[in-house]
mmCIF file of C-alpha atoms and ligand atoms in Angstrom:
data_model
loop_
_atom_site.group_PDB
_atom_site.id
_atom_site.type_symbol
_atom_site.label_atom_id
_atom_site.label_comp_id
_atom_site.label_asym_id
_atom_site.label_seq_id
_atom_site.Cartn_x
_atom_site.Cartn_y
_atom_site.Cartn_z
ATOM 1 C CA UNK A 1 -0.028 -0.061 -0.132
ATOM 2 C CA UNK A 2 1.369 3.480 -0.660
ATOM 3 C CA UNK A 3 1.483 6.289 1.856
ATOM 4 C CA UNK A 4 -1.458 7.765 0.409
ATOM 5 C CA UNK A 5 -3.585 4.707 0.789
ATOM 6 C CA UNK A 6 -2.541 4.447 4.252
ATOM 7 C CA UNK A 7 -3.463 7.827 4.952
ATOM 8 C CA UNK A 8 -6.763 7.636 3.293
ATOM 9 C CA UNK A 9 -7.393 4.213 5.257
ATOM 10 C CA UNK A 10 -6.902 5.927 8.639
ATOM 11 C CA UNK A 11 -9.088 8.877 7.697
ATOM 12 C CA UNK A 12 -11.904 6.679 6.848
ATOM 13 C CA UNK A 13 -11.537 4.802 10.025
ATOM 14 C CA UNK A 14 -11.641 7.973 11.862
ATOM 15 C CA UNK A 15 -14.668 9.213 10.003
ATOM 16 C CA UNK A 16 -16.557 5.972 10.634
ATOM 17 C CA UNK A 17 -15.973 6.122 14.455
ATOM 18 C CA UNK A 18 -16.985 9.668 14.410
ATOM 19 C CA UNK A 19 -20.028 8.517 12.418
ATOM 20 C CA UNK A 20 -20.659 5.816 15.078
ATOM 21 C CA UNK A 21 -20.628 8.338 17.770
ATOM 22 C CA UNK A 22 -22.921 10.766 15.894
ATOM 23 C CA UNK A 23 -19.958 13.166 15.593
ATOM 24 C CA UNK A 24 -19.101 15.339 12.817
ATOM 25 C CA UNK A 25 -15.839 13.773 11.001
ATOM 26 C CA UNK A 26 -14.836 17.520 10.375
ATOM 27 C CA UNK A 27 -14.482 17.901 14.393
ATOM 28 C CA UNK A 28 -11.680 15.418 14.737
ATOM 29 C CA UNK A 29 -8.324 16.474 13.312
ATOM 30 C CA UNK A 30 -5.822 13.900 12.172
ATOM 31 C CA UNK A 31 -2.395 14.475 13.562
ATOM 32 C CA UNK A 32 0.125 12.736 11.609
ATOM 33 C CA UNK A 33 3.163 11.893 14.000
ATOM 34 C CA UNK A 34 6.192 12.030 11.957
ATOM 35 C CA UNK A 35 8.930 11.959 14.759
ATOM 36 C CA UNK A 36 11.979 9.881 13.640
ATOM 37 C CA UNK A 37 10.542 9.587 10.159
ATOM 38 C CA UNK A 38 12.758 11.017 7.326
ATOM 39 C CA UNK A 39 11.395 14.479 6.107
ATOM 40 C CA UNK A 40 11.033 12.645 2.613
ATOM 41 C CA UNK A 41 8.217 11.032 4.019
ATOM 42 C CA UNK A 42 6.745 14.291 5.492
ATOM 43 C CA UNK A 43 6.783 15.859 2.005
ATOM 44 C CA UNK A 44 5.085 13.059 0.508
ATOM 45 C CA UNK A 45 2.546 13.054 2.954
ATOM 46 C CA UNK A 46 2.026 16.787 2.465
ATOM 47 C CA UNK A 47 1.734 16.173 -1.094
ATOM 48 C CA UNK A 48 -1.072 13.630 -0.625
ATOM 49 C CA UNK A 49 -2.687 16.550 1.206
ATOM 50 C CA UNK A 50 -1.801 15.977 4.889
ATOM 51 C CA UNK A 51 -1.062 19.180 6.638
ATOM 52 C CA UNK A 52 -0.550 18.744 10.530
ATOM 53 C CA UNK A 53 2.532 16.884 11.931
ATOM 54 C CA UNK A 54 3.333 15.773 15.276
ATOM 55 C CA UNK A 55 6.807 15.786 16.346
ATOM 56 C CA UNK A 56 8.240 14.779 19.803
ATOM 57 C CA UNK A 57 11.794 15.897 19.841
ATOM 58 C CA UNK A 58 12.575 19.474 19.851
ATOM 59 C CA UNK A 59 15.841 19.483 17.794
ATOM 60 C CA UNK A 60 14.263 17.391 15.317
ATOM 61 C CA UNK A 61 11.411 19.741 15.033
ATOM 62 C CA UNK A 62 13.510 22.622 14.510
ATOM 63 C CA UNK A 63 15.525 20.772 11.703
ATOM 64 C CA UNK A 64 12.625 19.453 10.037
ATOM 65 C CA UNK A 65 10.668 22.831 10.231
ATOM 66 C CA UNK A 66 13.793 24.580 8.613
ATOM 67 C CA UNK A 67 13.962 22.092 5.546
ATOM 68 C CA UNK A 68 10.242 21.895 5.045
ATOM 69 C CA UNK A 69 8.893 25.275 4.747
ATOM 70 C CA UNK A 70 5.578 24.498 2.964
ATOM 71 C CA UNK A 71 2.404 26.562 2.662
ATOM 72 C CA UNK A 72 -0.182 25.471 5.176
ATOM 73 C CA UNK A 73 2.062 22.977 7.130
ATOM 74 C CA UNK A 74 1.432 23.029 10.780
ATOM 75 C CA UNK A 75 3.770 21.596 13.280
ATOM 76 C CA UNK A 76 2.388 20.227 16.592
ATOM 77 C CA UNK A 77 5.112 19.300 19.508
ATOM 78 C CA UNK A 78 3.556 16.235 21.307
ATOM 79 C CA UNK A 79 6.682 15.077 23.528
ATOM 80 C CA UNK A 80 7.716 15.963 26.681
ATOM 81 C CA UNK A 81 10.140 19.138 26.658
ATOM 82 C CA UNK A 82 13.129 20.321 28.688
ATOM 83 C CA UNK A 83 12.845 24.191 29.426
ATOM 84 C CA UNK A 84 16.032 24.841 27.730
ATOM 85 C CA UNK A 85 14.559 23.522 24.440
ATOM 86 C CA UNK A 86 11.456 25.388 24.670
ATOM 87 C CA UNK A 87 12.661 28.166 22.477
ATOM 88 C CA UNK A 88 12.485 25.449 19.612
ATOM 89 C CA UNK A 89 8.832 24.772 19.861
ATOM 90 C CA UNK A 90 7.910 28.340 20.507
ATOM 91 C CA UNK A 91 9.296 29.466 17.365
ATOM 92 C CA UNK A 92 7.744 26.884 15.028
ATOM 93 C CA UNK A 93 4.894 25.068 16.500
ATOM 94 C CA UNK A 94 1.330 25.826 16.035
ATOM 95 C CA UNK A 95 0.276 23.766 19.046
ATOM 96 C CA UNK A 96 1.923 21.757 22.048
ATOM 97 C CA UNK A 97 0.375 18.948 23.453
ATOM 98 C CA UNK A 98 2.526 18.204 26.375
ATOM 99 C CA UNK A 99 2.267 21.161 28.764
ATOM 100 C CA UNK A 100 2.750 19.890 32.333
ATOM 101 C CA UNK A 101 4.478 22.393 34.572
ATOM 102 C CA UNK A 102 4.465 26.310 35.194
ATOM 103 C CA UNK A 103 7.963 26.678 34.748
ATOM 104 C CA UNK A 104 7.756 25.284 31.127
ATOM 105 C CA UNK A 105 4.587 27.490 30.383
ATOM 106 C CA UNK A 106 6.515 30.458 31.641
ATOM 107 C CA UNK A 107 9.580 29.872 29.112
ATOM 108 C CA UNK A 108 7.309 29.207 26.243
ATOM 109 C CA UNK A 109 5.370 32.301 26.803
ATOM 110 C CA UNK A 110 8.354 34.145 27.184
ATOM 111 C CA UNK A 111 9.989 32.731 23.672
ATOM 112 C CA UNK A 112 6.606 33.133 21.961
ATOM 113 C CA UNK A 113 6.468 36.757 22.132
ATOM 114 C CA UNK A 114 5.506 38.655 18.842
ATOM 115 C CA UNK A 115 3.843 35.370 17.435
ATOM 116 C CA UNK A 116 0.336 34.475 17.394
ATOM 117 C CA UNK A 117 -0.649 32.414 20.720
ATOM 118 C CA UNK A 118 0.783 28.868 21.040
ATOM 119 C CA UNK A 119 -2.327 26.514 21.518
ATOM 120 C CA UNK A 120 -1.513 24.407 24.410
ATOM 121 C CA UNK A 121 -2.945 21.020 25.671
ATOM 122 C CA UNK A 122 -2.110 20.124 29.320
ATOM 123 C CA UNK A 123 -1.078 16.773 29.506
ATOM 124 C CA UNK A 124 -2.679 14.718 32.569
ATOM 125 C CA UNK A 125 -1.295 11.868 34.116
ATOM 126 C CA UNK A 126 -4.537 9.863 34.488
ATOM 127 C CA UNK A 127 -3.348 6.623 35.840
ATOM 128 C CA UNK A 128 -0.634 8.211 38.111
ATOM 129 C CA UNK A 129 2.205 6.272 36.259
ATOM 130 C CA UNK A 130 5.640 7.258 37.390
ATOM 131 C CA UNK A 131 7.183 6.795 33.937
ATOM 132 C CA UNK A 132 4.936 9.033 32.333
ATOM 133 C CA UNK A 133 4.805 12.995 32.562
ATOM 134 C CA UNK A 134 1.809 15.168 33.012
ATOM 135 C CA UNK A 135 0.006 16.836 35.666
ATOM 136 C CA UNK A 136 -2.153 14.846 38.219
ATOM 137 C CA UNK A 137 -5.856 15.815 38.077
ATOM 138 C CA UNK A 138 -5.798 17.152 41.511
ATOM 139 C CA UNK A 139 -3.068 19.708 40.290
ATOM 140 C CA UNK A 140 -4.633 20.441 36.881
ATOM 141 C CA UNK A 141 -6.525 23.472 38.255
ATOM 142 C CA UNK A 142 -3.480 25.674 39.428
ATOM 143 C CA UNK A 143 -1.737 24.700 36.391
ATOM 144 C CA UNK A 144 -4.482 25.834 34.070
ATOM 145 C CA UNK A 145 -4.903 28.973 35.897
ATOM 146 C CA UNK A 146 -1.271 29.877 35.526
ATOM 147 C CA UNK A 147 -1.509 29.078 31.829
ATOM 148 C CA UNK A 148 -4.398 31.332 31.307
ATOM 149 C CA UNK A 149 -2.685 34.162 32.766
ATOM 150 C CA UNK A 150 0.388 34.278 30.226
ATOM 151 C CA UNK A 151 -0.480 36.203 27.001
ATOM 152 C CA UNK A 152 1.247 34.173 24.554
ATOM 153 C CA UNK A 153 -0.226 30.624 25.237
ATOM 154 C CA UNK A 154 -3.695 29.735 24.782
ATOM 155 C CA UNK A 155 -4.860 26.861 26.767
ATOM 156 C CA UNK A 156 -7.277 24.846 24.366
ATOM 157 C CA UNK A 157 -7.474 21.314 25.729
ATOM 158 C CA UNK A 158 -6.384 18.225 27.501
ATOM 159 C CA UNK A 159 -3.973 15.526 26.442
ATOM 160 C CA UNK A 160 -3.340 12.129 27.768
ATOM 161 C CA UNK A 161 -1.505 8.886 26.980
ATOM 162 C CA UNK A 162 -3.102 6.150 28.770
ATOM 163 C CA UNK A 163 -1.251 2.834 29.708
ATOM 164 C CA UNK A 164 -0.577 0.999 26.427
ATOM 165 C CA UNK A 165 -2.717 -2.089 26.417
ATOM 166 C CA UNK A 166 -3.139 -4.595 23.928
ATOM 167 C CA UNK A 167 -7.186 -4.304 23.856
ATOM 168 C CA UNK A 168 -8.094 -0.848 22.499
ATOM 169 C CA UNK A 169 -11.022 -1.242 24.799
ATOM 170 C CA UNK A 170 -8.802 -0.716 27.750
ATOM 171 C CA UNK A 171 -8.266 2.754 26.862
ATOM 172 C CA UNK A 172 -11.961 3.725 26.759
ATOM 173 C CA UNK A 173 -12.271 4.304 30.713
ATOM 174 C CA UNK A 174 -9.365 6.681 30.516
ATOM 175 C CA UNK A 175 -10.577 8.652 27.554
ATOM 176 C CA UNK A 176 -13.881 9.086 29.363
ATOM 177 C CA UNK A 177 -12.056 10.553 32.272
ATOM 178 C CA UNK A 178 -10.138 12.972 30.158
ATOM 179 C CA UNK A 179 -13.469 14.313 28.410
ATOM 180 C CA UNK A 180 -15.160 14.634 31.880
ATOM 181 C CA UNK A 181 -11.932 16.503 33.251
ATOM 182 C CA UNK A 182 -11.901 18.904 30.368
ATOM 183 C CA UNK A 183 -15.653 19.514 30.455
ATOM 184 C CA UNK A 184 -15.283 20.337 34.195
ATOM 185 C CA UNK A 185 -12.640 23.053 33.281
ATOM 186 C CA UNK A 186 -14.310 24.389 30.127
ATOM 187 C CA UNK A 187 -11.692 23.263 27.652
ATOM 188 C CA UNK A 188 -12.827 22.376 24.191
ATOM 189 C CA UNK A 189 -9.852 20.181 22.911
ATOM 190 C CA UNK A 190 -9.139 16.598 23.627
ATOM 191 C CA UNK A 191 -5.719 15.091 22.266
ATOM 192 C CA UNK A 192 -6.076 11.488 22.608
ATOM 193 C CA UNK A 193 -5.710 8.304 20.791
ATOM 194 C CA UNK A 194 -2.776 6.652 19.013
ATOM 195 C CA UNK A 195 -2.461 3.945 16.389
ATOM 196 C CA UNK A 196 -3.443 1.352 18.928
ATOM 197 C CA UNK A 197 -6.683 3.117 20.014
ATOM 198 C CA UNK A 198 -7.651 6.123 18.185
ATOM 199 C CA UNK A 199 -11.158 4.845 16.992
ATOM 200 C CA UNK A 200 -12.076 4.384 20.909
ATOM 201 C CA UNK A 201 -10.659 8.023 21.300
ATOM 202 C CA UNK A 202 -12.973 9.357 18.546
ATOM 203 C CA UNK A 203 -15.784 7.640 19.724
ATOM 204 C CA UNK A 204 -15.218 9.112 23.379
ATOM 205 C CA UNK A 205 -14.747 12.744 21.988
ATOM 206 C CA UNK A 206 -11.022 13.231 20.757
ATOM 207 C CA UNK A 207 -10.563 16.411 18.698
ATOM 208 C CA UNK A 208 -7.060 15.539 17.690
ATOM 209 C CA UNK A 209 -5.740 11.854 17.327
ATOM 210 C CA UNK A 210 -2.072 11.504 17.243
ATOM 211 C CA UNK A 211 -1.376 8.772 14.770
ATOM 212 C CA UNK A 212 2.168 7.504 13.550
ATOM 213 C CA UNK A 213 2.450 3.949 12.786
ATOM 214 C CA UNK A 214 -0.603 3.166 11.163
ATOM 215 C CA UNK A 215 0.303 6.165 8.680
ATOM 216 C CA UNK A 216 3.996 5.872 8.372
ATOM 217 C CA UNK A 217 4.720 2.392 9.301
ATOM 218 C CA UNK A 218 7.249 1.339 11.665
ATOM 219 C CA UNK A 219 9.636 4.070 13.049
ATOM 220 C CA UNK A 220 13.531 3.766 12.590
ATOM 221 C CA UNK A 221 15.130 3.679 15.992
ATOM 222 C CA UNK A 222 16.041 6.808 17.650
ATOM 223 C CA UNK A 223 20.237 7.175 17.283
HETATM 224 C C1 PLP B 301 4.688 8.487 19.284
HETATM 225 C C2 PLP B 301 3.466 9.406 19.908
HETATM 226 C C3 PLP B 301 2.436 8.904 19.468
HETATM 227 C C4 PLP B 301 2.109 8.051 17.838
HETATM 228 O O1 PLP B 301 2.295 6.719 18.280
HETATM 229 P P1 PLP B 301 1.862 5.625 17.273
HETATM 230 O O2 PLP B 301 1.695 4.452 18.144
HETATM 231 O O3 PLP B 301 2.946 5.478 16.271
HETATM 232 O O4 PLP B 301 0.753 5.951 16.606
HETATM 233 C C5 PLP B 301 1.377 9.697 19.711
HETATM 234 N N1 PLP B 301 1.545 10.530 20.958
HETATM 235 C C6 PLP B 301 2.615 10.589 21.552
HETATM 236 C C7 PLP B 301 2.795 11.588 22.478
HETATM 237 C C8 PLP B 301 3.754 10.053 21.008
HETATM 238 O O5 PLP B 301 4.913 10.193 21.657
#
């Protein structure tokens, strides 16, 4: 199957999941996670009509953004970020999906001055996993209030990466929790669902799904 066919298939699965939930497919953005994939593949996806790409690593994002300056192409930074690399994200990204602490928000805000506000999803660690980043649900209100006080960031939603299980249905309760949490805080955006569970995420209200492997195939190892 060609890259274009992979994209069309995933998009059709997103649309079908939206239809099952009585949602409009137009309300679900497909973010193509291109981390560790070569720029040539990003370009090929762009030529097939894809516009939003997700990257995890700040320097890789910086380099790809410099190389691929294409009209309408949007970069979303989706991975954990060190404060000293926030500048790379603030300079080129449309959105950041892993905001988890005030110190990082402050640096992104400072580096974003002069550009349109950076759309931010606050990452929530729903299962309290020590291996994962994200704020606890209890700490969310304080972080949200902090972000809402910063002029160059826009808190648009919540993001989560639930514990990885073989059965996509195992993610459903976590997605429901995230949706309830976002609603309780008046946030419209829900960044949830990856290759393993994006259809369940769409059924549970995802407004952005972050899909890599199902679109591009297996990732090369990180060197
Ligand atoms: C890598 C990654 C994805 C995409 O994962 P796939 O399983 O390849 O779809 C989504 N979200 C985050 C935060 C990631 O790091």
